[in-house]
Amino acid sequence: MIVPAASGMEARHRKDESVTDLEFDGKPSGDEASRGGRARKRRGRRKSGQKQAAPVQGALVPRPGKPETQDNGLQQKKKRKRRRGRKVFARDGAEAVATAAVRPPANTVAMPPVAGNGAAAPRRETPVADERPHAYAALDLGTNNCRLLVAIPTRPGQFRVIDAFSRIVRLGEGLSGTGRLGDQAMSRAVEALKHCAEKLAGRDIRKARLIATEACRSAENGVEFLTRVTEETGLVLEIIDRETEARLAVSGCGSLVERDTDGVVLFDIGGGSSEIALIDISARRGGRLADHIVSWTSLPVGVVSLSERFGGRHVTPEIYAAMVEDVARMLDAFEGRDKLGLIAHGDRFHLLGTSGTVTTLAGIHLDLPRYDRRRVDGLWMQSDDIDRMIERLVGWEFHERVANPCIGPDRADLVLAGCAILEAIRRVWPAQRLRVADRGLREGILAELMAGDGAWRRSRERGRS
């Protein structure tokens, strides 16, 4: 549920800070009424004497010779508590995850040594079946935002978010002028990361990946800052390169590319850089969407760095045009811009944008009273719609941008820089349609963690047992 807030962006990020019960494809994972209905049907089958399915490995079963009794809801609850009490697993040998603040999964039971000739037998560990899916975590510390997602796998290729956090920290504030991360910016980021560490410590995380992007990548003191993060929060973050960032963004948006699509230009407008990937799926589509990237680039410009150079509060049409031209010159130097060939001019080609810029435009286009991810994620916008929204924003004064519930004070000085980057991209690839994605790096990390760990294979096996 989205919690109303005083400003649009506060509402958007406060929504993220609460538990989000959404499927990876952006659709609700199913209401409690439907789950309750299935439970009532199962109880009805027990009362009517229908044959029950074989129990999942590790579940309690009636002892031989004792009649099976009818259980009411209280008895079922007591059984579940007893079952949880029995599952005390040894943590020795559990697989470590990428952060000291994340507890390793308790999924093994240590076997006692076997006696013989005075020497202890080697320790053996037997995996124990756990009918509950494991949680996975992804953290993205960017130039503007600090974001965390915790999710559990559901259907193959999908997952359900069980916890989330998002806060604007502006880590890259002043970076374009000094080349270093500022003290206040680092302190804001550390405070946000402490909240993330608390959330992770409160859950049994099977695997996690915690990344830092452009601000830490380009700052002289980026590595030094991450050492401080580890000392103060226990979190160990890795700085990823631009190619990895582009690939993860593509992986996070795979389900928004429909099967009849021939080609896509996916872009992620960040705070300090903008990643662009050209995707050719005109032949048979197989495997991950990221496997179909034919060319990519990372522009050394984002909403924070561009607005600091040109000014973000009072943007005249002339200043806005200068921003567009600045980004256009960077795109002119992209040698792989034509790799899609004629596909980029066909009807089965479109743009796919994952960033605060495009989600903000979508919210304004829908005239939302406050930001609503479920209405924005996956939305199609026509080229004329985008032109109207940009023209409208360029005509607004700063206070008008602040007052819009989908912009708010946190992004009022950044949104026009994002629009300038978007417009430069549309000049190179003038698609008639743009699909909006309120997802990206974190979802891509989760998808790759789960696939690499065989999470969906295990969930299928649980379903068959």
Short mmCIF file of C-alpha atoms in Angstrom, two decimals:
data_model
loop_
_atom_site.label_atom_id
_atom_site.label_comp_id
_atom_site.label_asym_id
_atom_site.label_seq_id
_atom_site.Cartn_x
_atom_site.Cartn_y
_atom_site.Cartn_z
CA MET A 1 0.00 0.00 0.00
CA ILE A 2 1.32 3.47 -0.83
CA VAL A 3 1.47 5.82 2.13
CA PRO A 4 0.36 9.38 1.29
CA ALA A 5 3.00 12.03 1.82
CA ALA A 6 3.38 15.76 1.63
CA SER A 7 5.21 15.69 -1.67
CA GLY A 8 5.02 13.45 -4.71
CA MET A 9 8.54 12.08 -4.52
CA GLU A 10 8.27 11.60 -0.76
CA ALA A 11 5.14 9.57 -1.42
CA ARG A 12 6.91 7.59 -4.07
CA HIS A 13 9.88 6.72 -1.87
CA ARG A 14 7.89 6.22 1.31
CA LYS A 15 5.86 3.71 -0.67
CA ASP A 16 9.11 1.86 -1.34
CA GLU A 17 10.13 1.90 2.32
CA SER A 18 7.15 -0.24 3.27
CA VAL A 19 6.64 -3.90 2.39
CA THR A 20 5.61 -4.19 -1.24
CA ASP A 21 3.59 -7.28 -2.14
CA LEU A 22 4.06 -7.19 -5.91
CA GLU A 23 5.05 -9.72 -8.50
CA PHE A 24 8.17 -9.06 -10.61
CA ASP A 25 5.97 -8.42 -13.67
CA GLY A 26 4.33 -5.51 -11.86
CA LYS A 27 1.02 -7.23 -11.18
CA PRO A 28 -0.32 -7.92 -7.69
CA SER A 29 0.72 -11.32 -6.49
CA GLY A 30 -2.83 -12.30 -5.59
CA ASP A 31 -5.15 -11.07 -2.85
CA GLU A 32 -5.55 -12.64 0.53
CA ALA A 33 -9.13 -13.55 -0.27
CA SER A 34 -8.08 -15.94 -3.04
CA ARG A 35 -5.45 -17.55 -0.82
CA GLY A 36 -7.99 -17.85 1.99
CA GLY A 37 -10.45 -19.41 -0.44
CA ARG A 38 -7.95 -22.08 -1.40
CA ALA A 39 -7.30 -22.81 2.29
CA ARG A 40 -11.04 -23.16 2.93
CA LYS A 41 -11.33 -25.61 0.01
CA ARG A 42 -8.53 -27.73 1.47
CA ARG A 43 -10.23 -27.80 4.86
CA GLY A 44 -13.50 -28.72 3.15
CA ARG A 45 -11.82 -31.65 1.40
CA ARG A 46 -10.46 -32.90 4.73
CA LYS A 47 -13.91 -32.74 6.31
CA SER A 48 -15.53 -34.56 3.41
CA GLY A 49 -12.94 -37.38 3.61
CA GLN A 50 -11.26 -36.69 0.24
CA LYS A 51 -7.80 -38.17 -0.18
CA GLN A 52 -5.01 -35.71 0.67
CA ALA A 53 -1.85 -35.14 -1.32
CA ALA A 54 1.41 -36.63 -0.09
CA PRO A 55 3.06 -34.40 2.54
CA VAL A 56 6.00 -32.19 1.61
CA GLN A 57 9.32 -33.56 2.83
CA GLY A 58 9.99 -32.27 6.33
CA ALA A 59 6.30 -31.80 7.22
CA LEU A 60 4.73 -33.49 10.22
CA VAL A 61 2.87 -36.73 9.47
CA PRO A 62 0.59 -38.84 11.75
CA ARG A 63 2.41 -41.53 13.69
CA PRO A 64 1.63 -45.16 12.66
CA GLY A 65 -1.16 -46.73 14.67
CA LYS A 66 -2.69 -43.44 15.79
CA PRO A 67 -5.95 -42.33 14.22
CA GLU A 68 -5.83 -39.09 12.28
CA THR A 69 -8.05 -36.51 13.92
CA GLN A 70 -9.82 -33.53 12.48
CA ASP A 71 -7.87 -30.36 13.20
CA ASN A 72 -9.45 -26.99 13.71
CA GLY A 73 -7.62 -23.72 13.02
CA LEU A 74 -6.07 -23.53 16.50
CA GLN A 75 -4.65 -27.05 16.27
CA GLN A 76 -3.19 -26.30 12.84
CA LYS A 77 -1.51 -23.19 14.26
CA LYS A 78 -0.02 -25.19 17.15
CA LYS A 79 1.31 -27.79 14.72
CA ARG A 80 2.98 -25.11 12.62
CA LYS A 81 4.63 -23.64 15.72
CA ARG A 82 5.89 -27.05 16.80
CA ARG A 83 7.21 -27.70 13.30
CA ARG A 84 9.11 -24.40 13.29
CA GLY A 85 10.47 -25.21 16.73
CA ARG A 86 11.90 -28.51 15.49
CA LYS A 87 13.71 -26.87 12.59
CA VAL A 88 16.75 -25.65 14.48
CA PHE A 89 19.49 -25.89 11.91
CA ALA A 90 23.24 -25.74 12.47
CA ARG A 91 24.80 -22.75 10.78
CA ASP A 92 28.21 -24.42 10.30
CA GLY A 93 29.15 -24.55 6.66
CA ALA A 94 26.27 -22.34 5.52
CA GLU A 95 27.02 -20.44 2.38
CA ALA A 96 28.14 -16.87 3.06
CA VAL A 97 26.50 -13.97 1.24
CA ALA A 98 27.96 -10.75 -0.01
CA THR A 99 27.50 -8.76 3.21
CA ALA A 100 28.43 -9.18 6.84
CA ALA A 101 25.07 -7.75 7.87
CA VAL A 102 23.14 -10.55 6.16
CA ARG A 103 22.80 -13.74 8.17
CA PRO A 104 23.67 -16.95 6.28
CA PRO A 105 20.83 -19.38 5.57
CA ALA A 106 20.21 -22.11 8.13
CA ASN A 107 19.82 -24.99 5.76
CA THR A 108 22.05 -27.81 7.03
CA VAL A 109 22.11 -30.22 9.94
CA ALA A 110 25.51 -31.38 11.18
CA MET A 111 25.95 -35.17 11.50
CA PRO A 112 27.86 -36.45 14.58
CA PRO A 113 31.27 -38.10 13.98
CA VAL A 114 31.27 -41.86 13.62
CA ALA A 115 33.40 -43.75 16.15
CA GLY A 116 36.26 -45.93 14.85
CA ASN A 117 40.02 -46.54 15.42
CA GLY A 118 40.26 -43.51 17.70
CA ALA A 119 39.95 -40.93 14.91
CA ALA A 120 36.93 -38.77 14.36
CA ALA A 121 35.23 -39.29 11.05
CA PRO A 122 34.98 -36.27 8.75
CA ARG A 123 32.02 -34.06 9.44
CA ARG A 124 29.13 -34.62 7.04
CA GLU A 125 26.31 -32.21 6.36
CA THR A 126 22.96 -33.33 5.08
CA PRO A 127 20.73 -30.77 3.37
CA VAL A 128 17.35 -30.32 4.99
CA ALA A 129 14.28 -29.61 2.91
CA ASP A 130 12.67 -26.27 3.69
CA GLU A 131 9.21 -25.73 2.28
CA ARG A 132 9.55 -21.96 2.60
CA PRO A 133 11.26 -20.14 -0.30
CA HIS A 134 14.51 -18.37 0.54
CA ALA A 135 14.79 -14.59 0.34
CA TYR A 136 17.20 -12.75 -1.96
CA ALA A 137 18.34 -9.13 -1.69
CA ALA A 138 19.56 -6.44 -4.08
CA LEU A 139 20.91 -3.02 -3.12
CA ASP A 140 21.75 -0.22 -5.55
CA LEU A 141 23.63 2.86 -4.32
CA GLY A 142 23.51 5.36 -7.16
CA THR A 143 24.40 9.00 -7.68
CA ASN A 144 20.97 10.13 -6.53
CA ASN A 145 19.24 7.23 -4.77
CA CYS A 146 19.85 4.38 -2.35
CA ARG A 147 17.47 1.49 -3.02
CA LEU A 148 16.97 -1.98 -1.58
CA LEU A 149 14.69 -4.86 -2.57
CA VAL A 150 14.16 -8.16 -0.76
CA ALA A 151 12.15 -10.80 -2.62
CA ILE A 152 11.21 -14.46 -2.74
CA PRO A 153 10.87 -16.50 -5.96
CA THR A 154 7.36 -17.42 -7.10
CA ARG A 155 6.49 -18.68 -10.59
CA PRO A 156 9.41 -19.37 -12.95
CA GLY A 157 11.00 -16.08 -13.93
CA GLN A 158 9.06 -14.07 -11.36
CA PHE A 159 9.34 -13.10 -7.72
CA ARG A 160 7.41 -11.31 -5.00
CA VAL A 161 8.89 -8.32 -3.19
CA ILE A 162 8.56 -8.74 0.59
CA ASP A 163 10.53 -5.68 1.71
CA ALA A 164 11.84 -2.52 0.10
CA PHE A 165 13.58 0.74 0.90
CA SER A 166 14.31 3.82 -1.18
CA ARG A 167 15.74 7.20 -0.27
CA ILE A 168 17.13 10.13 -2.24
CA VAL A 169 20.64 10.73 -0.86
CA ARG A 170 22.30 12.74 -3.67
CA LEU A 171 25.63 11.03 -3.12
CA GLY A 172 26.98 12.66 -6.30
CA GLU A 173 26.15 16.21 -5.21
CA GLY A 174 29.02 18.47 -6.29
CA LEU A 175 30.98 15.57 -7.76
CA SER A 176 31.10 17.00 -11.29
CA GLY A 177 32.90 20.11 -10.00
CA THR A 178 35.26 18.65 -7.38
CA GLY A 179 35.79 15.07 -8.51
CA ARG A 180 35.17 13.91 -4.93
CA LEU A 181 32.22 12.81 -2.82
CA GLY A 182 31.25 15.51 -0.32
CA ASP A 183 31.11 14.96 3.44
CA GLN A 184 27.40 15.72 3.78
CA ALA A 185 26.53 13.55 0.79
CA MET A 186 28.50 10.62 2.22
CA SER A 187 26.83 11.03 5.61
CA ARG A 188 23.38 10.97 4.00
CA ALA A 189 24.24 7.80 2.13
CA VAL A 190 25.65 6.09 5.23
CA GLU A 191 22.48 6.84 7.20
CA ALA A 192 20.35 5.33 4.43
CA LEU A 193 22.61 2.27 4.27
CA LYS A 194 22.25 1.76 8.02
CA HIS A 195 18.50 1.37 7.47
CA CYS A 196 19.22 -1.16 4.72
CA ALA A 197 21.56 -3.09 7.02
CA GLU A 198 18.86 -3.29 9.70
CA LYS A 199 16.36 -4.64 7.19
CA LEU A 200 18.80 -7.25 5.93
CA ALA A 201 19.83 -8.32 9.43
CA GLY A 202 16.22 -9.00 10.28
CA ARG A 203 15.78 -11.61 7.55
CA ASP A 204 17.33 -14.91 6.51
CA ILE A 205 18.87 -13.96 3.18
CA ARG A 206 20.13 -16.78 0.99
CA LYS A 207 22.06 -14.56 -1.42
CA ALA A 208 22.54 -10.84 -1.87
CA ARG A 209 24.32 -8.48 -4.20
CA LEU A 210 25.07 -4.92 -3.11
CA ILE A 211 26.31 -2.56 -5.81
CA ALA A 212 27.52 1.02 -6.20
CA THR A 213 27.44 2.80 -9.56
CA GLU A 214 28.64 6.03 -11.16
CA ALA A 215 29.23 8.26 -8.13
CA CYS A 216 31.56 5.77 -6.45
CA ARG A 217 32.96 4.70 -9.82
CA SER A 218 34.16 8.17 -10.82
CA ALA A 219 34.95 9.81 -7.47
CA GLU A 220 38.56 9.99 -6.32
CA ASN A 221 37.48 8.91 -2.85
CA GLY A 222 34.88 6.35 -3.97
CA VAL A 223 36.76 3.30 -2.69
CA GLU A 224 37.64 5.11 0.53
CA PHE A 225 33.96 5.90 1.07
CA LEU A 226 32.93 2.25 0.63
CA THR A 227 35.50 1.26 3.25
CA ARG A 228 33.76 3.66 5.62
CA VAL A 229 30.41 2.12 4.68
CA THR A 230 31.66 -1.32 5.68
CA GLU A 231 33.06 -0.05 8.97
CA GLU A 232 29.87 1.79 9.95
CA THR A 233 27.17 -0.49 8.56
CA GLY A 234 28.74 -3.91 7.98
CA LEU A 235 27.68 -3.81 4.33
CA VAL A 236 30.22 -4.67 1.63
CA LEU A 237 29.38 -2.94 -1.65
CA GLU A 238 31.02 -3.62 -5.01
CA ILE A 239 31.55 -0.96 -7.66
CA ILE A 240 30.28 -2.35 -10.95
CA ASP A 241 31.43 -1.24 -14.39
CA ARG A 242 29.16 0.45 -16.90
CA GLU A 243 28.68 -2.64 -19.05
CA THR A 244 27.45 -4.64 -16.06
CA GLU A 245 25.12 -1.79 -15.13
CA ALA A 246 23.60 -1.79 -18.61
CA ARG A 247 23.20 -5.58 -18.61
CA LEU A 248 21.49 -5.61 -15.22
CA ALA A 249 19.06 -2.90 -16.33
CA VAL A 250 18.12 -5.03 -19.34
CA SER A 251 17.71 -8.14 -17.17
CA GLY A 252 15.35 -6.26 -14.90
CA CYS A 253 13.03 -5.22 -17.73
CA GLY A 254 12.82 -8.45 -19.73
CA SER A 255 9.14 -9.13 -19.03
CA LEU A 256 8.14 -5.73 -20.47
CA VAL A 257 9.38 -6.66 -23.95
CA GLU A 258 6.59 -8.48 -25.75
CA ARG A 259 7.13 -11.52 -27.95
CA ASP A 260 6.21 -9.80 -31.23
CA THR A 261 8.92 -7.14 -30.78
CA ASP A 262 11.84 -7.02 -33.23
CA GLY A 263 14.04 -4.47 -31.51
CA VAL A 264 14.30 -2.23 -28.45
CA VAL A 265 16.52 0.60 -27.31
CA LEU A 266 16.56 0.42 -23.53
CA PHE A 267 17.89 3.40 -21.61
CA ASP A 268 18.47 4.06 -17.93
CA ILE A 269 18.89 7.76 -17.11
CA GLY A 270 20.76 7.84 -13.83
CA GLY A 271 22.12 10.58 -11.62
CA GLY A 272 25.69 10.54 -12.92
CA SER A 273 25.55 8.39 -16.07
CA SER A 274 23.04 7.11 -18.60
CA GLU A 275 23.19 3.55 -19.91
CA ILE A 276 21.80 2.68 -23.36
CA ALA A 277 21.48 -0.83 -24.78
CA LEU A 278 20.42 -1.82 -28.31
CA ILE A 279 18.55 -5.14 -28.30
CA ASP A 280 17.87 -7.19 -31.43
CA ILE A 281 15.26 -9.95 -31.03
CA SER A 282 14.15 -10.09 -34.67
CA ALA A 283 15.42 -13.66 -34.84
CA ARG A 284 14.25 -16.33 -32.41
CA ARG A 285 14.23 -15.01 -28.86
CA GLY A 286 15.85 -17.33 -26.36
CA GLY A 287 17.38 -17.17 -22.92
CA ARG A 288 17.68 -13.83 -21.16
CA LEU A 289 16.93 -10.54 -22.88
CA ALA A 290 20.44 -9.37 -22.00
CA ASP A 291 21.81 -12.09 -24.32
CA HIS A 292 20.38 -10.14 -27.29
CA ILE A 293 22.28 -6.88 -26.68
CA VAL A 294 24.06 -5.99 -29.94
CA SER A 295 25.53 -2.67 -28.82
CA TRP A 296 25.64 -0.52 -25.72
CA THR A 297 27.07 2.69 -24.38
CA SER A 298 27.28 4.59 -21.13
CA LEU A 299 27.08 8.36 -21.39
CA PRO A 300 29.04 10.19 -18.66
CA VAL A 301 26.03 12.35 -17.90
CA GLY A 302 22.97 12.03 -15.69
CA VAL A 303 20.29 14.23 -14.17
CA VAL A 304 22.49 15.40 -11.27
CA SER A 305 25.63 16.17 -13.28
CA LEU A 306 23.71 17.84 -16.15
CA SER A 307 21.59 20.02 -13.87
CA GLU A 308 24.68 21.12 -11.92
CA ARG A 309 26.40 22.23 -15.13
CA PHE A 310 23.44 24.06 -16.66
CA GLY A 311 21.29 24.87 -13.65
CA GLY A 312 18.14 23.03 -12.70
CA ARG A 313 15.96 25.48 -10.82
CA HIS A 314 15.40 28.18 -13.43
CA VAL A 315 15.56 26.56 -16.86
CA THR A 316 14.68 28.73 -19.85
CA PRO A 317 13.87 27.20 -23.26
CA GLU A 318 17.34 28.28 -24.38
CA ILE A 319 19.06 26.55 -21.46
CA TYR A 320 16.99 23.44 -22.06
CA ALA A 321 17.95 23.39 -25.77
CA ALA A 322 21.63 23.71 -24.78
CA MET A 323 21.29 20.68 -22.50
CA VAL A 324 19.77 18.63 -25.32
CA GLU A 325 22.60 19.59 -27.69
CA ASP A 326 25.23 18.71 -25.09
CA VAL A 327 23.86 15.16 -24.75
CA ALA A 328 23.36 14.86 -28.52
CA ARG A 329 27.09 15.45 -29.07
CA MET A 330 27.88 12.55 -26.76
CA LEU A 331 25.51 10.28 -28.68
CA ASP A 332 27.15 11.31 -31.96
CA ALA A 333 30.34 9.67 -30.69
CA PHE A 334 28.54 6.34 -30.07
CA GLU A 335 29.84 4.15 -32.88
CA GLY A 336 27.30 1.36 -32.38
CA ARG A 337 24.23 3.57 -32.63
CA ASP A 338 23.19 2.07 -35.99
CA LYS A 339 23.56 -1.61 -35.07
CA LEU A 340 19.78 -2.22 -35.22
CA GLY A 341 19.69 -1.10 -38.87
CA LEU A 342 16.22 -1.09 -40.43
CA ILE A 343 14.69 -2.63 -37.31
CA ALA A 344 14.84 0.77 -35.62
CA HIS A 345 12.52 2.17 -38.32
CA GLY A 346 9.94 -0.60 -38.25
CA ASP A 347 6.58 -0.89 -36.51
CA ARG A 348 7.85 -3.60 -34.16
CA PHE A 349 10.47 -1.37 -32.55
CA HIS A 350 10.12 0.80 -29.47
CA LEU A 351 12.00 2.55 -26.69
CA LEU A 352 12.02 1.23 -23.15
CA GLY A 353 12.90 3.69 -20.40
CA THR A 354 13.78 2.84 -16.81
CA SER A 355 14.45 5.92 -14.72
CA GLY A 356 12.83 8.58 -12.58
CA THR A 357 12.56 10.80 -15.64
CA VAL A 358 10.22 8.55 -17.61
CA THR A 359 8.20 7.48 -14.57
CA THR A 360 7.71 11.15 -13.67
CA LEU A 361 6.54 11.95 -17.20
CA ALA A 362 4.15 9.00 -17.03
CA GLY A 363 2.71 10.21 -13.73
CA ILE A 364 2.14 13.70 -15.13
CA HIS A 365 0.64 12.22 -18.30
CA LEU A 366 -1.84 10.21 -16.19
CA ASP A 367 -2.51 13.28 -14.00
CA LEU A 368 -1.99 11.20 -10.87
CA PRO A 369 -2.83 12.82 -7.51
CA ARG A 370 0.19 10.94 -6.13
CA TYR A 371 2.67 8.56 -7.69
CA ASP A 372 1.29 5.04 -8.23
CA ARG A 373 3.78 2.44 -9.42
CA ARG A 374 1.10 -0.04 -10.46
CA ARG A 375 -0.37 2.44 -12.93
CA VAL A 376 3.00 3.59 -14.27
CA ASP A 377 5.07 0.41 -14.63
CA GLY A 378 4.46 -1.03 -18.11
CA LEU A 379 2.58 2.03 -19.39
CA TRP A 380 2.80 2.79 -23.12
CA MET A 381 3.29 6.42 -24.15
CA GLN A 382 3.03 7.67 -27.70
CA SER A 383 5.59 10.06 -29.15
CA ASP A 384 3.06 12.93 -29.20
CA ASP A 385 2.28 12.32 -25.52
CA ILE A 386 5.95 12.67 -24.61
CA ASP A 387 6.29 15.88 -26.65
CA ARG A 388 3.32 17.41 -24.84
CA MET A 389 4.62 16.46 -21.40
CA ILE A 390 8.11 17.86 -22.07
CA GLU A 391 6.71 21.09 -23.52
CA ARG A 392 4.51 21.43 -20.46
CA LEU A 393 7.42 20.91 -18.06
CA VAL A 394 9.70 23.37 -19.85
CA GLY A 395 6.96 25.97 -19.49
CA TRP A 396 6.66 25.51 -15.73
CA GLU A 397 8.47 27.62 -13.17
CA PHE A 398 10.41 25.89 -10.42
CA HIS A 399 7.64 26.28 -7.83
CA GLU A 400 5.16 24.69 -10.24
CA ARG A 401 7.40 21.65 -10.59
CA VAL A 402 7.72 21.44 -6.81
CA ALA A 403 3.93 21.53 -6.47
CA ASN A 404 3.34 18.63 -8.86
CA PRO A 405 2.71 15.46 -6.82
CA CYS A 406 4.74 13.28 -9.19
CA ILE A 407 7.80 15.56 -9.00
CA GLY A 408 7.99 17.25 -5.61
CA PRO A 409 10.91 19.20 -4.14
CA ASP A 410 13.40 16.32 -4.38
CA ARG A 411 13.32 16.15 -8.18
CA ALA A 412 12.12 19.61 -9.19
CA ASP A 413 15.66 20.72 -10.12
CA LEU A 414 16.50 17.43 -11.88
CA VAL A 415 13.49 16.58 -14.02
CA LEU A 416 14.29 18.91 -16.94
CA ALA A 417 17.84 17.58 -17.18
CA GLY A 418 16.31 14.11 -17.48
CA CYS A 419 13.93 15.33 -20.17
CA ALA A 420 16.90 16.75 -22.12
CA ILE A 421 18.67 13.37 -22.05
CA LEU A 422 15.46 11.65 -23.13
CA GLU A 423 14.95 14.08 -26.00
CA ALA A 424 18.50 13.54 -27.26
CA ILE A 425 17.89 9.77 -27.23
CA ARG A 426 14.62 10.17 -29.13
CA ARG A 427 16.36 12.19 -31.82
CA VAL A 428 18.70 9.29 -32.57
CA TRP A 429 15.98 6.61 -32.31
CA PRO A 430 12.67 8.35 -33.15
CA ALA A 431 10.33 5.55 -32.09
CA GLN A 432 6.59 6.08 -32.09
CA ARG A 433 6.18 4.34 -28.75
CA LEU A 434 7.92 4.37 -25.39
CA ARG A 435 7.26 1.81 -22.67
CA VAL A 436 7.76 3.00 -19.11
CA ALA A 437 9.51 0.74 -16.59
CA ASP A 438 9.46 1.39 -12.87
CA ARG A 439 12.11 -1.29 -12.38
CA GLY A 440 15.71 -1.77 -13.36
CA LEU A 441 19.00 -2.64 -11.67
CA ARG A 442 17.62 -4.14 -8.46
CA GLU A 443 15.14 -6.34 -10.30
CA GLY A 444 17.89 -7.41 -12.69
CA ILE A 445 20.14 -8.35 -9.77
CA LEU A 446 17.36 -10.39 -8.16
CA ALA A 447 16.53 -12.17 -11.42
CA GLU A 448 20.16 -13.14 -11.98
CA LEU A 449 20.69 -14.22 -8.36
CA MET A 450 17.62 -16.46 -8.42
CA ALA A 451 18.38 -17.94 -11.84
CA GLY A 452 22.00 -18.63 -10.94
CA ASP A 453 21.00 -20.23 -7.66
CA GLY A 454 18.35 -22.48 -9.21
CA ALA A 455 15.61 -20.89 -7.10
CA TRP A 456 12.85 -21.42 -9.64
CA ARG A 457 13.93 -25.01 -10.25
CA ARG A 458 13.65 -25.70 -6.53
CA SER A 459 10.22 -24.06 -6.37
CA ARG A 460 9.03 -26.35 -9.21
CA GLU A 461 10.36 -29.37 -7.33
CA ARG A 462 8.52 -28.27 -4.18
CA GLY A 463 5.35 -27.93 -6.23
CA ARG A 464 5.67 -31.49 -7.56
CA SER A 465 6.40 -33.02 -4.15
#
